[in-house]
Amino acid sequence: MPAFINGYDKPALNAPEQRQQAALTMAEEDDARIRILQSLRGKICEAKNLGPVSGPNRQRDLCTFCTISLDQEEVFRTKVFDKSVSPFYGEDFYFEIPRPFQCLSFYVYAKSVFQRDLPVGKVSIRKDDLCKYSGKEHWFSLHPVDPNSEVQGKVHLEMRLNEVITENGSLGQHLVVRIIECKELPLISGQNCDPYATVSLVGPARSDQKKTKVKKKTSNPQFEETFFFEVTRSSSYSKKSHFQVEEEDIEKLEIKVDLWNNENLAQDVFLGETRVPVKILRNDHIHKAWYLLQPKGNGSKSKSDDLGSLRLKLTYIEDTVLPSACYTPLCNLLLKSPDVKPISASAAHILGDICRERYEAVLPMVRLLLHHNRFVPFVSAVAALELDNTQEANTIFRGNSLATRCIDDMMKIVGKNYLAVTLKPVIDEICDSNKACEIDPNKLKEGDNVEVNKENLQVYVQKVFSSITQSSSSCPPLMCDVFRSLRHLACKRFPGDPHVQYSAVSSFVFLRFFAVAVLSPHSFQLRSHHPDPEISRTLTLISKTIQTLGSWGSLSKKLSSFKETYMYDFFKSFQEDKCIEKVKKVFFNTPRDSCVCPDREVQKRAQGRKRLGKRNFKKRWLRVTNRELSYHKHKGKEALCTISVKNIQAVEKLDESAFNRKNMFQVVHSEKPLYVQAGNCVEASEWLEVLGQVTRCNEGRLATFHPSNYTSGSWQCCKSQSNSAPGCKPCTTTMLANLQLDIDCDRETERIFSFLSSNDTKLQNMEDACASMAVYQGPQREQEEYSKFTIQEPKETFQTLKQLRNIMEELQRQHNIRNDTAAQYGSLDNPIVGKTS
């Protein structure tokens, strides 16, 4: 009798093989929900002893910059460093990696005015080797940039041996080679290539070559071409040796596949090669597999020592994110943390306790608590615990504790746009005007006047404070909620100190937020690059001044207590302007919540709107604020087109097939869609994120969209002939949170699981400490390892630890199940690394 499941007439699964098939199907559906998410964070520190680009006379005039490439796609570039063979770049970078890649490369180029920039050298690190360098600085030797080594992509091949009867009636063999397709070939001059392949049978005394057709404008060509090569055999052939070539021949013959880009009038560009020995058919009648394309082994060689070296700091993270249901137990345990008494027995506090040396371990926990609106009660509880152990009011929140780390991360996440609104205009003015502010007599340049410099510094400091005191409407409500809680806790702990409620807040607002952002504006996306040494010195002086003047603790001191004499005049002006009262109004009141992100200018070079077909792509500067999206012919010039943010209905990716262009997205609004091509995959991802943030609260957002374009009377994606037809694909889900944070809770929980797993020994030590303390109630003779943990209630803490361990074991089991079904060697996801020349 049939069983009805979800309205479909479906036979019941009674047979064992049917139940097994159903289980496999469910496992495949689970695997489809597994995500591999990659990110890269690091710093291009400096280069040393860069070699000459063209002869020894070029060395002294070397102006260089550095780029980062995923395979052959550039995704980051430093500014140009003038005339130095040992430049200090000091450029921080972070980006999500939105696609698979094989190699991460750092190129050093010499800037040229009249011709193409010349490569000095490169550092290439295969993806599998990135973990060796994670988290620490390393010096890497630069290697020559050889065009024959700049390859990427995969090729799908099939080989077999066929028996044939020759013209004279004897038996012979044909080697049949089928080139099926390629994937992920590089862009050429920013556009899809025109690839073709040559297939050669290579041996000691022969080299037969055949060629496929050229495929136009694609990085994933479908060849589906078959080639036949005659293979000779010895006269001792017998039926016993069926489908075998003589042993000598097999060892020497190989198939060589080269990929090229057809350049028509110019020389064709080498895209990569792979070599497959024919002897692989001794065991398999048919061999079918994916191969990674390799560089030519006979490229130009030179000593890397002559090119110099590059100091880099890299942290590559790859998270295997399982289906959401796998993370529910761990997520729920962490979210209960604010309610656990005492707070030190909670899962979130235990994570911070065992990962004290790893500052980044707190960030995923903060993001998870923010997403679920549990951050304020948790940080209030850990702050109260810290205050209980603070003996003097003037040392309040000065250490690197769990409370300060959580609040630091919260301010960086929630206050990112707030910093852009408040400080970016002032920072831009300081960097662009570059007035001398040096007040140290030992560092003055010839002709500088210390009084003039002090006036310049005071003007800059006043502008910074003015921007802060006028930022009440932009200050995030969550920051004010946290600061209000800190004030109440501080007053309760030190009731006799009238200044403690202010110093509790100022230790974060000025010491850990504004002063740090002024000191390193590039780290907070306030400037695109690390400032020059002179500007960096000016920013250091401003940062130090606002840090001192903004400290509420200084109110209880005499003016004569300032170490720097110039600070006396600054503080008098600070008091006269009543800056203290103005700052109170910003951080001690709750500003009105705003649904739309504050103004944010992001400059990217993109392609313009589609009006007259494919040829109407032009380079434009794209600018977005919380009110409008506009594009300009040149940076800073009048807008050619302006779109109100509130009229934007969707921001989505565009299929590559729409215009044969990669990294495209579309802005759907009340008029025709705006089609934009970003410079690379990272920029495209950033644009989608930024535009999604400022439009996520729009009332007229669409539920569906068209992933392709409308041309020749129909939509290319669904073939609907109506220009106004509803979309055929669901729009990206948006989260209408009051913080407007796009947080992937599954990914954050996976990160927390990784940190807990890597500190399993400390978890075990903490369990042992709890067991020891619970059993022995006398005076504690703490072991050195136990003293590092905060254990107030050993029984409560032990219970949480056991829950954590059980959850971690189950999560690890889920990972192991999926690791057991890893991609087969030779598949698309795990291609074979073939031989090279």
GROMACS .gro file of C-alpha atoms in nm, residues 40 65 81 148 174 193 218 280 297 351 429 495 518 532 550:
model
   15
   40LEU     CA    1   4.253   3.619   0.474
   65PHE     CA    2   5.424   4.902  -0.476
   81PHE     CA    3   5.662   5.395  -0.198
  148ASN     CA    4   5.519   3.070  -1.826
  174HIS     CA    5   4.492   0.371  -3.097
  193CYS     CA    6   4.003   3.458  -2.242
  218THR     CA    7   3.502   3.207  -2.144
  280ILE     CA    8   4.852   0.485  -1.635
  297GLY     CA    9   5.931   2.379  -1.604
  351LEU     CA   10   3.594   3.042   2.632
  429GLU     CA   11   4.174   6.721   0.615
  495PRO     CA   12   3.062   5.525   4.578
  518VAL     CA   13   4.325   5.860   1.495
  532ASP     CA   14   5.337   5.881   0.543
  550GLY     CA   15   3.954   6.314   2.720
   0.00000   0.00000   0.00000
